[in-house]
Coordinates of C-alpha atoms in Angstrom, one line a residue:
X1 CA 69.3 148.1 106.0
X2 CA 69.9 144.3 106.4
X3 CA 72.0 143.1 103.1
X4 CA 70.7 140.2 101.9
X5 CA 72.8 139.6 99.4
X6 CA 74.8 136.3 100.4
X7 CA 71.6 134.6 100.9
X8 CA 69.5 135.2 97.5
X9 CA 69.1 132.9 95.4
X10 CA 70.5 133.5 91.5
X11 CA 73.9 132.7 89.7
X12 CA 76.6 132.9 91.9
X13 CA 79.3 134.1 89.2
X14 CA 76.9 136.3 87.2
X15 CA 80.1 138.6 84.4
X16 CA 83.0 137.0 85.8
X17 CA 86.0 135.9 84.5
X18 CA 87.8 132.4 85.1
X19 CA 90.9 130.6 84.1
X20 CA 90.9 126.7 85.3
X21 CA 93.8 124.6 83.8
X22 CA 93.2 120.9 82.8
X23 CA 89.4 121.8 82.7
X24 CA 89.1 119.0 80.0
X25 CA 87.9 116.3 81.6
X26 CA 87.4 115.4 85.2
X27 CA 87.1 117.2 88.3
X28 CA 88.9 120.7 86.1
X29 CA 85.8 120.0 83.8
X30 CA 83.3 119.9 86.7
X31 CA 84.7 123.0 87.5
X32 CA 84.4 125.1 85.1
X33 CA 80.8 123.6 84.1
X34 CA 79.9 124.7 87.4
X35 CA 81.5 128.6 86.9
X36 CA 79.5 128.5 83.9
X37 CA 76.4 127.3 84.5
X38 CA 76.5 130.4 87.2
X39 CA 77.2 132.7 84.8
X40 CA 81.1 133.2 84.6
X41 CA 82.6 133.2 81.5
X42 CA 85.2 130.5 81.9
X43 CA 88.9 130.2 80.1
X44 CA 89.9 126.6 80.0
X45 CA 93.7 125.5 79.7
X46 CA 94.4 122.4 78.9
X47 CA 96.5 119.8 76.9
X48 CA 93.7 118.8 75.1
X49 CA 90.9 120.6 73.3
X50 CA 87.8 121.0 75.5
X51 CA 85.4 119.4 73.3
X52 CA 81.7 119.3 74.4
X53 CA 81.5 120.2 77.9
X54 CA 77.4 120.6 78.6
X55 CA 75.8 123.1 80.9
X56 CA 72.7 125.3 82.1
X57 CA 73.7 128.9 80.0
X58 CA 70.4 130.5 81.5
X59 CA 72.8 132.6 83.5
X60 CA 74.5 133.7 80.3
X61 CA 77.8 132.2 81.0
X62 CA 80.0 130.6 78.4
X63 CA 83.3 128.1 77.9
X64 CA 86.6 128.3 75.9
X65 CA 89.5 127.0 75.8
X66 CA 93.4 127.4 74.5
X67 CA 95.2 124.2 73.6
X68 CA 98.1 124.4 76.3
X69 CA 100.2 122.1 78.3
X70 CA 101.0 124.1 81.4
X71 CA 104.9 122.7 82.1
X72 CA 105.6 124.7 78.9
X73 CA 106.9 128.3 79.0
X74 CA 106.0 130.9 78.7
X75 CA 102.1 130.9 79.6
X76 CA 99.8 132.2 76.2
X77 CA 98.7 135.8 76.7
X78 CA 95.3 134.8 76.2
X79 CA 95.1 133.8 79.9
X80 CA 96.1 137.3 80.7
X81 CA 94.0 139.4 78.1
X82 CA 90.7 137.2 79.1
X83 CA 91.3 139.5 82.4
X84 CA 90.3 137.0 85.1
X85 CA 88.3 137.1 88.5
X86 CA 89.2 133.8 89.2
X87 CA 91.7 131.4 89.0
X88 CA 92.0 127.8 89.5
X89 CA 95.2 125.9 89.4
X90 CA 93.6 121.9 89.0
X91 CA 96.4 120.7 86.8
X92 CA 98.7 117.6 89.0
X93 CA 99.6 114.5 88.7
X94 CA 101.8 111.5 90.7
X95 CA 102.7 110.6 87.4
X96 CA 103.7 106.7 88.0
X97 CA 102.5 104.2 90.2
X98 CA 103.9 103.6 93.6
X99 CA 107.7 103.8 93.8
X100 CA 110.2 104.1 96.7
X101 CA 112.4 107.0 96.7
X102 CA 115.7 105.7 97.1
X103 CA 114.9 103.9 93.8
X104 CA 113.6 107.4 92.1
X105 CA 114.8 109.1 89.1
X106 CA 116.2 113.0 89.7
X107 CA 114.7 113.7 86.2
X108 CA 111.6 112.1 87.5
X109 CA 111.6 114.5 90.8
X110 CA 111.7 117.3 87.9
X111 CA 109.3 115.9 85.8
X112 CA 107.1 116.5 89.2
X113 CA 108.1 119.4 90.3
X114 CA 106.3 120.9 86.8
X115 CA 103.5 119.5 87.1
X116 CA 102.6 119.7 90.6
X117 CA 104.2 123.1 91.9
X118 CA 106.6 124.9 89.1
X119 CA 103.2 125.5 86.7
X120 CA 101.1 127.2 89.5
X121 CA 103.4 129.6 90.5
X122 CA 104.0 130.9 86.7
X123 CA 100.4 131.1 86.2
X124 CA 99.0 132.3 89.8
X125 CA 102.2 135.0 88.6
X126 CA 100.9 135.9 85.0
X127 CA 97.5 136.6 86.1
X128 CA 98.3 138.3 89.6
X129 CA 99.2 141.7 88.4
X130 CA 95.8 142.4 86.4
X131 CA 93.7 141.0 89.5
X132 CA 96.2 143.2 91.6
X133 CA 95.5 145.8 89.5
X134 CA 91.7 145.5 89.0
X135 CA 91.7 145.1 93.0
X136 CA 89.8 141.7 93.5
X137 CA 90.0 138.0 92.8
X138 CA 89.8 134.5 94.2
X139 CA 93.1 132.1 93.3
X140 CA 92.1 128.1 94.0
X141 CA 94.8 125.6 93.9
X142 CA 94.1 121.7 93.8
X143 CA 96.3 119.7 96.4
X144 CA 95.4 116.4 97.6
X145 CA 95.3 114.8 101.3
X146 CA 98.4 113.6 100.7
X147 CA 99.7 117.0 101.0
X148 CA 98.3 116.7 104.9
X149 CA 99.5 113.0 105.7
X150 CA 101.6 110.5 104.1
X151 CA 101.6 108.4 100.9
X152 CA 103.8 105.9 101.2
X153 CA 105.7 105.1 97.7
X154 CA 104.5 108.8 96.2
X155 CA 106.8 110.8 98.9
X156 CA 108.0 113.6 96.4
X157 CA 104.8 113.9 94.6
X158 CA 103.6 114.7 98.5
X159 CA 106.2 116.8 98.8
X160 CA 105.6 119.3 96.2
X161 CA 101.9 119.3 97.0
X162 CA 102.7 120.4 100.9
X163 CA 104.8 123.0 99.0
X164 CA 101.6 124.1 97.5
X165 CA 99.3 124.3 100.5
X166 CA 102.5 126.6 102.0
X167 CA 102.4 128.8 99.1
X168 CA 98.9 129.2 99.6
X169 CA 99.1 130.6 102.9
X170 CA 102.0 132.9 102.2
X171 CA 100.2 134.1 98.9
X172 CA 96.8 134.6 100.4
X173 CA 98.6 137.0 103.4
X174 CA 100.6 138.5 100.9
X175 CA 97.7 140.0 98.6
X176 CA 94.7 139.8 101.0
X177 CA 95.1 143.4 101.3
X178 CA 95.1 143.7 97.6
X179 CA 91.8 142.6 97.8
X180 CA 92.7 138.7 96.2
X181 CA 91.6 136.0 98.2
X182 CA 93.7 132.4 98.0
X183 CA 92.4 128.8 98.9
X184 CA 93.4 125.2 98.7
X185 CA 91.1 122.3 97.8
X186 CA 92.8 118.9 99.2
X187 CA 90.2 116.0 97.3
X188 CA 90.6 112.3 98.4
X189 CA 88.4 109.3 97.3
X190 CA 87.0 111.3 94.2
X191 CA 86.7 109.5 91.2
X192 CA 88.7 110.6 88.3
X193 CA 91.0 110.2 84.8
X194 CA 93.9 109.1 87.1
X195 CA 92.1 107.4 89.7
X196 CA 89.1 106.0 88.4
X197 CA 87.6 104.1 91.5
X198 CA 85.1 102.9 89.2
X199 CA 87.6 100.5 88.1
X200 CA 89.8 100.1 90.8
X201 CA 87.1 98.9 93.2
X202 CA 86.1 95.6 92.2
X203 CA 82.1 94.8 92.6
X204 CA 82.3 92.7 95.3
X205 CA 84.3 95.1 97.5
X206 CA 82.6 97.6 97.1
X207 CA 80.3 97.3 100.0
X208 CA 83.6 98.5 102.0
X209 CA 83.1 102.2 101.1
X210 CA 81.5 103.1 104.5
X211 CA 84.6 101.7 106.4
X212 CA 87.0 103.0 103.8
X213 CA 85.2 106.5 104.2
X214 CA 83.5 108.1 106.7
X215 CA 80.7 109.1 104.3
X216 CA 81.1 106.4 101.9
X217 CA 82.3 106.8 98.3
X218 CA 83.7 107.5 96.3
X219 CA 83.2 111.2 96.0
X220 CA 82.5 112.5 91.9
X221 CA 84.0 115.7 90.4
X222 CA 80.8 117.5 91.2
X223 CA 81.7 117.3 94.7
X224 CA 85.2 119.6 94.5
X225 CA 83.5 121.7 92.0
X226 CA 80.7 122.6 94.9
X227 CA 83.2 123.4 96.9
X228 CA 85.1 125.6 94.0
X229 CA 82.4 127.4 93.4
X230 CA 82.1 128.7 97.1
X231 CA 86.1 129.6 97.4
X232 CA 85.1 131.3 94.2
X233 CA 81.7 133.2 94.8
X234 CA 81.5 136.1 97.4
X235 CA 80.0 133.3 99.9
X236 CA 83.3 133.0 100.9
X237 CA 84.9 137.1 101.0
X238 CA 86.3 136.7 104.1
X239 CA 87.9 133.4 103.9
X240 CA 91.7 133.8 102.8
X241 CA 94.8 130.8 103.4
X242 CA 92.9 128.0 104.4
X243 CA 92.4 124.2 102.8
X244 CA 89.1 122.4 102.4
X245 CA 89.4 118.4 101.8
X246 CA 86.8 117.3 99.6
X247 CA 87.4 113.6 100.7
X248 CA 84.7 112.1 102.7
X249 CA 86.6 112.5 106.0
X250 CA 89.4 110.5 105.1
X251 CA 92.0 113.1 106.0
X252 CA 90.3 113.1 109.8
X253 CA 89.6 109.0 109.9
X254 CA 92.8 107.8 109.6
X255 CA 95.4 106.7 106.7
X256 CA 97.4 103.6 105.2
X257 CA 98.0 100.5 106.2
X258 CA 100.4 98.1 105.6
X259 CA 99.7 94.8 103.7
X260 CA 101.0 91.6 105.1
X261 CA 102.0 90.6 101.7
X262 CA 103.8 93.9 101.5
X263 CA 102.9 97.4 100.4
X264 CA 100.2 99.9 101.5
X265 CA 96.3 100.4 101.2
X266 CA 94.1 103.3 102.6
X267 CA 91.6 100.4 101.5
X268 CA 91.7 97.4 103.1
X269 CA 89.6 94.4 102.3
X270 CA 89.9 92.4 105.6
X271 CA 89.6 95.4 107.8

């Protein structure tokens, strides 16, 4: 008998369980609105209280959330006793504006190291054993482009998010035949708390989006959450190690320029 299964129509996340850190606001929040609106019951981590996040509960799903800030040790057992299906590592950060590296801080290249690599793998490690144990789950770390090409001024915050995208392929061979799948999301171009493009862009440039972007921009929360809920769902079962950019085709169009009065853009006004 044909299975139909993948293709019906209904929740997607219908009785599981998901843990996504910094799900407070932004594309973390889009997330786990999304889980919940298709039916998971959703665990959110974050430095600040979740507050009112809004969704569609006809599937039956739900949202809570533990007052946390995930460079702090050791991770609340409340992530482990909420037994999760799912986990999605979203919190990161560059943590300053553009800065060269042979004028960077070593406490700095710690400071990002916690929040960009050193958090995920204590986490991904305090829930493994129960998914290991219960024999399934789907682990979704957020990267960015820059983890795929450079970002000039940012080059250890790039760093430590290539180390991520690494881990993800050495975790997902590691426990595939555990029955845990493990996937990267790499967003560009997606409008956010530490990039808000609505703000950045200025009115009268923003007609540039289709040269900046192959399909336009910028790209909202909503759009990395779609692709969350897929690595997350059984629409994806037999995909394992592999990185999906949620950035408009930046990562395939090209990269930065220099500016003539010095610096870089991967948004030029004079094109």
């Amino acid at each position: 008998m044909t299975d139909f299964s993948p293709f019906s129509p209904g929740p997607m996340l219908a009785g599981r369980r998901a843990v996504v850190t910094g799900g407070a606001a932004g594309i973390g929040a889009a997330v786990a609105r999304a889980f919940a609106a298709h039916g998971a019951h959703v665990l959110v981590a974050d430095i600040e209280p979740v507050g009112v996040l809004e969704f569609d509960g006809a599937a039956g799903g739900s949202l809570t959330d533990v007052v946390w800030d995930v460079r702090t040790t050791p991770c609340p057992s409340v992530l482990a006793e909420h037994r999760p299906d799912i986990l999605v590592n979203n919190v990161g950060h560059h943590l300053r504006a553009p800065h060269t590296f042979a004028t960077d801080s070593p406490s700095l290249w710690d400071e990002l190291h916690d929040i960009n690599f050193a958090h995920v793998l204590r986490v991904t490690r305090a829930l493994l054993e129960g998914m290991i144990e219960r024999g399934a789950g789907s682990i979704i770390n957020l990267t960015t482009v820059e983890a795929h090409r450079a970002i000039p001024g940012h080059a250890v915050y790039s760093g430590y998010k290539a180390a991520l995208t690494g881990f993800t392929r050495s975790l997902a061979a590691e426990v595939g035949p555990r029955g845990i799948r493990v996937n990267a999301i790499a967003p560009d171009l997606i409008e956010s708390v530490q990039v808000p493009y609505s703000q950045l862009v200025p009115e009268q440039d923003r007609s540039l989006w289709p040269i900046w972007s192959p399909l336009g921009g910028p790209g909202q929360p909503r759009d990395v959450a779609g692709v969350a809920l897929f690595l997350a769902s059984d629409l994806s079962r037999f995909v394992t190690g592999g990185t999906v950019h949620v950035d408009g085709g930046t990562h395939i169009a090209g990269g930065w320029v220099a500016r003539r009065s010095g610096g870089w853009t991967n948004r030029p006004r004079n094109p």
